[in-house]
């Protein structure tokens, strides 16, 4: 199974390598998809015996195709090492990745995941550097709908460390882990194609050349029956981070992010997945750390970052159906929006619906990992997506 999952699990390295936080590029979305298809075994029943852990190091190198409307089409490469120095039931995973896309964007990155204290203490971290050529439409619903944009060339170094501890070992709460997250981004953006008649569209220089360092609590609730191909259960993550000037941050805003997936079997080969996300950034957040609609597959059909503001939400459903052999298909749809603040979400949201369908090809029967190709329609037209693993 580790060989089959090498590509998807290390795609997060590439995603974190590019200045994804700047516009939450498709590379960042790939990273988040990868987190749901990392190497792992189905969770055993509470009274089931764990298989003996493997202690033999396993190095795998894999190519990774990708496509997304914001970054174009490209190819990445990844090398991942699975090893088990402490006899854990979960392997440690370290890796390195890099790639290039048709928009002349590229990045390099590394990641590490490990568990300690009988798997109750879990650590994940990543760091990377890259260059991304992206379109910036401005801030607010009207800016996204205007179809006016400038081109930004973002150069950034980013890093994140998240450590969580499983407090309870039995019962329902054994699925819950609490911890803390530290995030750092050094941004250097240049306007490569300005619009002279729209000077207000260009982000201020103080934001284009800045850094943020954010720290705060995080949590995970994971009751999925399988971390690779779940058919039932709940997977929810959240964080509330604060800009810390004592860590060198140029901004002291805070940001709340929560995402939850529910998996419901409708038949032996049919699964319904429901996803809800919420984001809120406080006053003073730089343009690249606002809530960006379309990120993390929320919702497909929108160019990531075209619609951005201090608050966003999305609710969507997806039906996954196996057809025959290695072929399957999905149909999805949802609605969401952006607003000027969290309190305005329920009163003054700019509604942004989307829907579409896609095909799946079972790339690894052993690991149940799919190649996916989706087409989706949003308010501004159609978008095509290709990658490894499900959108969420």
CSV table of C-alpha atoms in Angstrom, one decimal:
chain,number,residue,atom,x,y,z
A,1,UNK,CA,0.0,0.0,0.0
A,2,UNK,CA,2.8,2.4,0.7
A,3,UNK,CA,4.1,2.2,-2.9
A,4,UNK,CA,0.6,3.0,-4.2
A,5,UNK,CA,0.2,6.0,-1.9
A,6,UNK,CA,3.7,7.5,-2.4
A,7,UNK,CA,2.6,10.0,-5.1
A,8,UNK,CA,-0.5,11.3,-3.4
A,9,UNK,CA,1.0,11.6,0.1
A,10,UNK,CA,4.0,13.6,-1.1
A,11,UNK,CA,1.9,15.9,-3.3
A,12,UNK,CA,1.5,18.0,-0.2
A,13,UNK,CA,5.3,18.8,-0.5
A,14,UNK,CA,4.8,20.4,-3.8
A,15,UNK,CA,1.7,22.2,-2.7
A,16,UNK,CA,3.4,23.7,0.3
A,17,UNK,CA,6.5,24.6,-1.8
A,18,UNK,CA,4.7,27.1,-4.0
A,19,UNK,CA,3.5,30.4,-2.4
A,20,UNK,CA,0.1,28.8,-2.0
A,21,UNK,CA,-0.9,30.9,1.0
A,22,UNK,CA,-0.6,33.9,-1.3
A,23,UNK,CA,-3.5,33.0,-3.4
A,24,UNK,CA,-4.2,29.5,-2.2
A,25,UNK,CA,-3.2,28.1,-5.6
A,26,UNK,CA,-4.2,24.7,-6.9
A,27,UNK,CA,-0.9,23.4,-5.6
A,28,UNK,CA,-2.2,24.1,-2.1
A,29,UNK,CA,-5.4,22.4,-3.0
A,30,UNK,CA,-3.4,19.4,-4.1
A,31,UNK,CA,-1.7,19.4,-0.7
A,32,UNK,CA,-5.0,19.3,1.1
A,33,UNK,CA,-6.3,16.5,-1.1
A,34,UNK,CA,-3.1,14.6,-0.3
A,35,UNK,CA,-3.8,14.8,3.4
A,36,UNK,CA,-6.9,12.6,2.9
A,37,UNK,CA,-4.9,10.0,0.9
A,38,UNK,CA,-1.8,9.7,2.9
A,39,UNK,CA,-0.4,6.3,3.7
A,40,UNK,CA,-2.4,4.6,6.4
A,41,UNK,CA,-4.4,1.5,7.2
A,42,UNK,CA,-8.1,1.2,8.0
A,43,UNK,CA,-8.8,1.9,11.6
A,44,UNK,CA,-9.3,-1.3,13.5
A,45,UNK,CA,-12.2,-2.0,15.7
A,46,UNK,CA,-11.6,-1.1,19.4
A,47,UNK,CA,-11.0,-4.7,20.3
A,48,UNK,CA,-9.1,-5.7,17.2
A,49,UNK,CA,-5.4,-6.5,17.4
A,50,UNK,CA,-3.1,-4.2,15.5
A,51,UNK,CA,-0.8,-5.9,12.9
A,52,UNK,CA,2.8,-5.9,13.8
A,53,UNK,CA,4.4,-2.7,12.4
A,54,UNK,CA,7.0,-2.8,9.7
A,55,UNK,CA,10.4,-1.4,10.6
A,56,UNK,CA,12.0,-1.6,7.2
A,57,UNK,CA,12.5,1.8,5.5
A,58,UNK,CA,10.7,2.2,2.2
A,59,UNK,CA,11.8,4.8,-0.4
A,60,UNK,CA,9.4,5.5,-3.3
A,61,UNK,CA,9.8,8.0,-6.2
A,62,UNK,CA,6.8,9.0,-8.3
A,63,UNK,CA,5.6,11.5,-11.0
A,64,UNK,CA,2.5,13.5,-10.3
A,65,UNK,CA,0.3,15.1,-13.0
A,66,UNK,CA,-1.9,18.1,-12.1
A,67,UNK,CA,-4.3,20.6,-13.6
A,68,UNK,CA,-6.3,23.5,-12.2
A,69,UNK,CA,-7.8,26.7,-13.6
A,70,UNK,CA,-5.6,29.1,-11.5
A,71,UNK,CA,-2.2,27.4,-12.2
A,72,UNK,CA,-2.7,25.6,-15.5
A,73,UNK,CA,-1.4,22.1,-16.3
A,74,UNK,CA,1.9,20.7,-15.1
A,75,UNK,CA,3.9,17.8,-13.7
A,76,UNK,CA,5.6,17.3,-10.4
A,77,UNK,CA,8.0,14.7,-9.0
A,78,UNK,CA,8.1,13.4,-5.5
A,79,UNK,CA,10.3,11.2,-3.3
A,80,UNK,CA,8.9,9.8,-0.1
A,81,UNK,CA,10.5,7.7,2.7
A,82,UNK,CA,8.4,5.5,5.0
A,83,UNK,CA,10.1,4.3,8.1
A,84,UNK,CA,9.3,3.3,11.7
A,85,UNK,CA,12.0,4.1,14.2
A,86,UNK,CA,9.8,3.7,17.3
A,87,UNK,CA,7.7,0.7,16.3
A,88,UNK,CA,4.5,2.8,15.9
A,89,UNK,CA,1.3,1.5,14.3
A,90,UNK,CA,1.6,4.5,11.9
A,91,UNK,CA,4.7,4.9,9.8
A,92,UNK,CA,6.7,8.1,9.9
A,93,UNK,CA,6.7,9.8,6.5
A,94,UNK,CA,9.3,12.2,5.2
A,95,UNK,CA,9.5,13.5,1.6
A,96,UNK,CA,10.6,16.1,-0.9
A,97,UNK,CA,8.8,17.3,-4.0
A,98,UNK,CA,9.0,19.8,-6.8
A,99,UNK,CA,7.1,20.7,-10.0
A,100,UNK,CA,6.4,23.1,-12.8
A,101,UNK,CA,3.2,24.3,-14.5
A,102,UNK,CA,2.2,25.9,-17.8
A,103,UNK,CA,1.8,29.3,-16.2
A,104,UNK,CA,5.6,29.3,-15.6
A,105,UNK,CA,5.1,28.6,-11.9
A,106,UNK,CA,7.3,26.3,-10.0
A,107,UNK,CA,8.1,25.2,-6.4
A,108,UNK,CA,10.2,22.9,-4.2
A,109,UNK,CA,9.1,21.6,-0.8
A,110,UNK,CA,9.6,19.1,2.0
A,111,UNK,CA,7.3,17.6,4.6
A,112,UNK,CA,7.5,15.3,7.6
A,113,UNK,CA,4.8,13.4,9.6
A,114,UNK,CA,5.4,11.3,12.7
A,115,UNK,CA,3.7,10.0,15.8
A,116,UNK,CA,5.0,9.6,19.4
A,117,UNK,CA,3.7,8.4,22.7
A,118,UNK,CA,1.9,5.3,21.4
A,119,UNK,CA,0.5,7.2,18.4
A,120,UNK,CA,-1.3,9.7,20.7
A,121,UNK,CA,1.0,12.6,19.9
A,122,UNK,CA,1.0,13.5,16.2
A,123,UNK,CA,3.2,16.0,14.4
A,124,UNK,CA,3.1,17.3,10.9
A,125,UNK,CA,5.3,20.0,9.3
A,126,UNK,CA,6.3,21.3,5.9
A,127,UNK,CA,8.3,24.0,4.3
A,128,UNK,CA,8.8,25.2,0.8
A,129,UNK,CA,9.8,28.0,-1.6
A,130,UNK,CA,8.3,28.8,-5.0
A,131,UNK,CA,7.2,31.2,-7.7
A,132,UNK,CA,3.6,31.5,-8.9
A,133,UNK,CA,2.1,33.6,-11.7
A,134,UNK,CA,-1.5,34.4,-10.7
A,135,UNK,CA,-4.4,36.7,-11.5
A,136,UNK,CA,-5.6,39.1,-8.8
A,137,UNK,CA,-9.1,40.5,-9.2
A,138,UNK,CA,-9.3,42.6,-6.0
A,139,UNK,CA,-11.2,42.2,-2.8
A,140,UNK,CA,-15.0,41.7,-2.4
A,141,UNK,CA,-17.8,40.2,-4.4
A,142,UNK,CA,-18.0,43.0,-6.9
A,143,UNK,CA,-14.3,42.7,-7.7
A,144,UNK,CA,-14.6,39.0,-8.5
A,145,UNK,CA,-17.6,39.6,-10.7
A,146,UNK,CA,-16.0,42.5,-12.7
A,147,UNK,CA,-13.7,40.2,-14.7
A,148,UNK,CA,-10.9,42.7,-14.3
A,149,UNK,CA,-7.6,41.4,-13.0
A,150,UNK,CA,-3.9,42.1,-12.9
A,151,UNK,CA,-1.1,39.5,-13.0
A,152,UNK,CA,1.0,39.0,-9.9
A,153,UNK,CA,4.3,37.1,-9.8
A,154,UNK,CA,4.6,35.8,-6.2
A,155,UNK,CA,7.8,34.6,-4.7
A,156,UNK,CA,7.4,33.1,-1.2
A,157,UNK,CA,8.8,30.9,1.5
A,158,UNK,CA,6.2,29.3,3.7
A,159,UNK,CA,6.4,26.8,6.6
A,160,UNK,CA,3.9,25.2,9.0
A,161,UNK,CA,4.1,23.0,12.1
A,162,UNK,CA,1.1,21.4,13.7
A,163,UNK,CA,1.2,19.2,16.8
A,164,UNK,CA,-1.9,17.5,18.3
A,165,UNK,CA,-2.5,15.1,21.2
A,166,UNK,CA,-5.2,12.5,21.5
A,167,UNK,CA,-6.5,13.1,25.0
A,168,UNK,CA,-8.9,10.1,25.2
A,169,UNK,CA,-8.0,6.6,24.3
A,170,UNK,CA,-11.5,5.1,24.5
A,171,UNK,CA,-15.1,5.9,23.6
A,172,UNK,CA,-16.4,8.5,21.1
A,173,UNK,CA,-13.8,11.1,22.1
A,174,UNK,CA,-10.9,8.9,21.1
A,175,UNK,CA,-11.4,10.4,17.6
A,176,UNK,CA,-10.6,13.9,18.9
A,177,UNK,CA,-7.2,15.5,19.1
A,178,UNK,CA,-6.2,19.0,20.3
A,179,UNK,CA,-3.0,20.9,19.7
A,180,UNK,CA,-1.4,24.1,18.3
A,181,UNK,CA,-0.4,25.4,14.9
A,182,UNK,CA,2.5,27.7,13.9
A,183,UNK,CA,2.4,29.2,10.4
A,184,UNK,CA,5.0,31.5,8.7
A,185,UNK,CA,5.0,33.1,5.2
A,186,UNK,CA,7.5,35.5,3.7
A,187,UNK,CA,5.9,37.1,0.6
A,188,UNK,CA,7.5,39.1,-2.2
A,189,UNK,CA,5.0,39.9,-5.0
A,190,UNK,CA,5.5,41.9,-8.1
A,191,UNK,CA,2.9,43.3,-10.5
A,192,UNK,CA,3.9,41.8,-13.9
A,193,UNK,CA,0.9,43.2,-15.9
A,194,UNK,CA,-0.7,46.3,-14.2
A,195,UNK,CA,-3.9,48.1,-15.3
A,196,UNK,CA,-3.0,51.8,-15.5
A,197,UNK,CA,-6.7,52.8,-15.4
A,198,UNK,CA,-7.4,50.8,-12.3
A,199,UNK,CA,-4.6,51.7,-9.8
A,200,UNK,CA,-6.8,50.6,-6.8
A,201,UNK,CA,-6.6,47.0,-8.1
A,202,UNK,CA,-3.0,46.7,-7.2
A,203,UNK,CA,-2.4,45.5,-3.6
A,204,UNK,CA,-0.4,48.0,-1.4
A,205,UNK,CA,3.4,47.5,-1.4
A,206,UNK,CA,3.4,47.0,2.3
A,207,UNK,CA,1.3,43.8,1.8
A,208,UNK,CA,3.1,42.7,-1.4
A,209,UNK,CA,6.4,42.7,0.5
A,210,UNK,CA,5.7,41.4,3.9
A,211,UNK,CA,5.7,38.4,6.3
A,212,UNK,CA,3.2,36.8,8.6
A,213,UNK,CA,3.8,34.6,11.6
A,214,UNK,CA,0.7,33.1,13.1
A,215,UNK,CA,0.1,30.9,16.2
A,216,UNK,CA,-3.0,29.3,17.7
A,217,UNK,CA,-5.0,26.2,18.7
A,218,UNK,CA,-6.0,23.5,16.2
A,219,UNK,CA,-8.1,20.3,16.4
A,220,UNK,CA,-9.0,17.2,14.4
A,221,UNK,CA,-12.0,14.9,14.8
A,222,UNK,CA,-11.5,11.7,12.6
A,223,UNK,CA,-14.0,8.8,12.8
A,224,UNK,CA,-13.6,7.7,9.2
A,225,UNK,CA,-13.5,3.9,8.7
A,226,UNK,CA,-10.6,4.3,6.4
A,227,UNK,CA,-8.3,7.4,5.9
A,228,UNK,CA,-7.7,6.5,2.2
A,229,UNK,CA,-11.1,5.6,0.9
A,230,UNK,CA,-13.7,6.4,3.6
A,231,UNK,CA,-17.3,5.1,3.2
A,232,UNK,CA,-18.6,6.3,6.6
A,233,UNK,CA,-17.6,8.6,9.4
A,234,UNK,CA,-16.7,12.2,10.0
A,235,UNK,CA,-13.5,14.1,9.4
A,236,UNK,CA,-13.3,17.7,10.8
A,237,UNK,CA,-10.4,20.0,11.2
A,238,UNK,CA,-10.1,23.5,12.5
A,239,UNK,CA,-7.6,26.2,13.6
A,240,UNK,CA,-7.7,29.7,15.0
A,241,UNK,CA,-4.4,31.5,14.5
A,242,UNK,CA,-3.2,34.9,15.6
A,243,UNK,CA,-0.6,37.1,14.0
A,244,UNK,CA,2.2,37.6,16.5
A,245,UNK,CA,4.5,40.6,16.1
A,246,UNK,CA,6.9,39.1,18.6
A,247,UNK,CA,7.4,36.3,16.1
A,248,UNK,CA,8.2,38.9,13.4
A,249,UNK,CA,4.7,39.2,11.8
A,250,UNK,CA,3.9,42.4,10.0
A,251,UNK,CA,0.2,41.9,10.7
A,252,UNK,CA,-1.6,41.0,13.9
A,253,UNK,CA,-4.9,39.8,12.5
A,254,UNK,CA,-6.5,36.4,13.4
A,255,UNK,CA,-8.0,33.8,11.1
A,256,UNK,CA,-10.5,31.0,11.8
A,257,UNK,CA,-10.8,28.0,9.4
A,258,UNK,CA,-13.1,25.0,9.9
A,259,UNK,CA,-13.8,22.2,7.4
A,260,UNK,CA,-15.9,19.1,8.0
A,261,UNK,CA,-16.7,16.1,5.8
A,262,UNK,CA,-19.4,13.5,6.4
A,263,UNK,CA,-19.4,10.1,4.6
A,264,UNK,CA,-22.6,8.1,4.2
A,265,UNK,CA,-22.9,4.8,2.3
A,266,UNK,CA,-26.0,4.7,0.1
A,267,UNK,CA,-25.2,1.2,-1.3
A,268,UNK,CA,-22.4,-1.3,-1.7
A,269,UNK,CA,-20.8,0.9,-4.4
A,270,UNK,CA,-22.3,4.3,-3.7
A,271,UNK,CA,-21.2,6.9,-1.2
A,272,UNK,CA,-22.6,10.3,-0.4
A,273,UNK,CA,-20.1,12.9,0.9
A,274,UNK,CA,-21.2,16.2,2.4
A,275,UNK,CA,-18.7,19.0,3.1
A,276,UNK,CA,-19.1,22.2,5.0
A,277,UNK,CA,-16.4,24.9,5.3
A,278,UNK,CA,-16.2,28.2,7.1
A,279,UNK,CA,-13.5,30.9,7.1
A,280,UNK,CA,-13.2,34.3,8.8
A,281,UNK,CA,-10.3,36.7,8.8
A,282,UNK,CA,-10.3,39.8,11.0
A,283,UNK,CA,-9.5,43.4,10.1
A,284,UNK,CA,-6.0,44.0,9.0
A,285,UNK,CA,-5.4,40.8,7.2
A,286,UNK,CA,-3.3,41.2,4.0
A,287,UNK,CA,-4.9,40.4,0.7
A,288,UNK,CA,-3.1,37.0,0.5
A,289,UNK,CA,-4.4,35.8,3.8
A,290,UNK,CA,-8.1,36.6,3.3
A,291,UNK,CA,-10.7,33.9,2.8
A,292,UNK,CA,-10.4,32.7,-0.8
A,293,UNK,CA,-13.4,31.1,-2.4
A,294,UNK,CA,-12.7,28.0,-4.4
A,295,UNK,CA,-9.8,26.8,-2.3
A,296,UNK,CA,-9.7,23.1,-1.2
A,297,UNK,CA,-12.3,22.2,-3.8
A,298,UNK,CA,-14.8,24.6,-2.2
A,299,UNK,CA,-16.4,24.9,-4.7
A,300,UNK,CA,-15.0,23.5,-7.9
A,301,UNK,CA,-16.0,25.7,-10.8
A,302,UNK,CA,-14.3,28.9,-9.4
A,303,UNK,CA,-10.8,30.1,-9.9
A,304,UNK,CA,-9.2,30.1,-6.5
A,305,UNK,CA,-8.9,33.6,-5.2
A,306,UNK,CA,-11.0,35.3,-7.8
A,307,UNK,CA,-13.6,35.9,-5.0
A,308,UNK,CA,-12.0,36.8,-1.7
A,309,UNK,CA,-13.0,38.7,1.4
A,310,UNK,CA,-12.9,38.5,5.2
A,311,UNK,CA,-15.4,35.7,5.4
A,312,UNK,CA,-16.5,32.8,3.2
A,313,UNK,CA,-18.5,29.6,3.5
A,314,UNK,CA,-19.4,26.6,1.3
A,315,UNK,CA,-21.8,23.6,1.5
A,316,UNK,CA,-21.6,20.9,-1.1
A,317,UNK,CA,-22.5,17.3,-1.7
A,318,UNK,CA,-20.9,14.7,-3.9
A,319,UNK,CA,-22.2,11.2,-4.9
A,320,UNK,CA,-19.4,8.7,-5.7
A,321,UNK,CA,-20.5,5.8,-7.8
A,322,UNK,CA,-18.5,2.8,-9.1
A,323,UNK,CA,-19.5,1.8,-12.6
A,324,UNK,CA,-17.5,-1.2,-13.8
A,325,UNK,CA,-13.9,-2.5,-13.6
A,326,UNK,CA,-11.7,0.4,-12.6
A,327,UNK,CA,-14.1,3.1,-13.7
A,328,UNK,CA,-16.3,5.3,-11.5
A,329,UNK,CA,-18.0,8.6,-11.7
A,330,UNK,CA,-19.1,11.4,-9.4
A,331,UNK,CA,-21.7,14.2,-9.5
A,332,UNK,CA,-21.4,17.2,-7.2
A,333,UNK,CA,-23.1,20.5,-6.5
A,334,UNK,CA,-23.2,23.1,-3.8
A,335,UNK,CA,-23.5,26.7,-2.9
A,336,UNK,CA,-21.5,29.1,-0.8
A,337,UNK,CA,-20.4,32.7,-0.8
A,338,UNK,CA,-18.2,35.5,0.5
A,339,UNK,CA,-19.0,38.4,2.8
A,340,UNK,CA,-17.3,41.4,4.3
A,341,UNK,CA,-17.2,39.9,7.8
A,342,UNK,CA,-18.3,36.8,9.7
A,343,UNK,CA,-21.4,38.6,11.0
A,344,UNK,CA,-22.4,39.5,7.5
A,345,UNK,CA,-22.4,35.9,6.2
A,346,UNK,CA,-26.1,35.4,6.9
A,347,UNK,CA,-27.3,38.8,5.8
A,348,UNK,CA,-25.1,40.0,3.0
A,349,UNK,CA,-23.5,37.0,1.3
A,350,UNK,CA,-22.6,37.0,-2.4
A,351,UNK,CA,-24.1,33.6,-3.4
A,352,UNK,CA,-21.8,31.5,-5.6
A,353,UNK,CA,-23.4,28.2,-6.7
A,354,UNK,CA,-21.5,25.5,-8.6
A,355,UNK,CA,-22.0,21.9,-9.9
A,356,UNK,CA,-20.4,19.4,-12.1
A,357,UNK,CA,-19.4,15.8,-12.7
A,358,UNK,CA,-16.3,13.7,-13.2
A,359,UNK,CA,-14.7,10.4,-14.0
A,360,UNK,CA,-12.5,8.2,-11.8
A,361,UNK,CA,-9.9,5.6,-12.7
A,362,UNK,CA,-8.7,3.3,-10.0
A,363,UNK,CA,-4.9,3.8,-10.2
A,364,UNK,CA,-4.2,1.4,-7.3
A,365,UNK,CA,-6.6,-1.4,-6.4
A,366,UNK,CA,-4.6,-2.2,-3.3
A,367,UNK,CA,-4.8,1.3,-1.9
A,368,UNK,CA,-8.1,2.4,-3.6
A,369,UNK,CA,-6.5,5.6,-4.9
A,370,UNK,CA,-8.2,7.2,-7.9
A,371,UNK,CA,-7.0,9.4,-10.7
A,372,UNK,CA,-9.7,12.1,-11.0
A,373,UNK,CA,-10.9,14.3,-13.9
A,374,UNK,CA,-13.7,16.8,-13.1
A,375,UNK,CA,-15.5,19.5,-15.0
A,376,UNK,CA,-17.5,22.1,-13.0
A,377,UNK,CA,-19.6,25.1,-13.8
A,378,UNK,CA,-19.7,28.2,-11.6
A,379,UNK,CA,-21.0,31.7,-12.0
A,380,UNK,CA,-18.2,32.7,-14.4
A,381,UNK,CA,-18.0,29.6,-16.6
A,382,UNK,CA,-16.5,26.1,-16.6
A,383,UNK,CA,-13.3,24.8,-15.1
A,384,UNK,CA,-11.4,21.6,-15.5
A,385,UNK,CA,-9.5,19.7,-12.7
A,386,UNK,CA,-7.2,16.7,-12.8
A,387,UNK,CA,-5.3,15.1,-10.0
A,388,UNK,CA,-4.7,12.1,-7.7
A,389,UNK,CA,-7.2,11.3,-4.9
A,390,UNK,CA,-10.6,12.8,-4.3
A,391,UNK,CA,-11.3,16.5,-4.0
A,392,UNK,CA,-12.1,16.0,-0.3
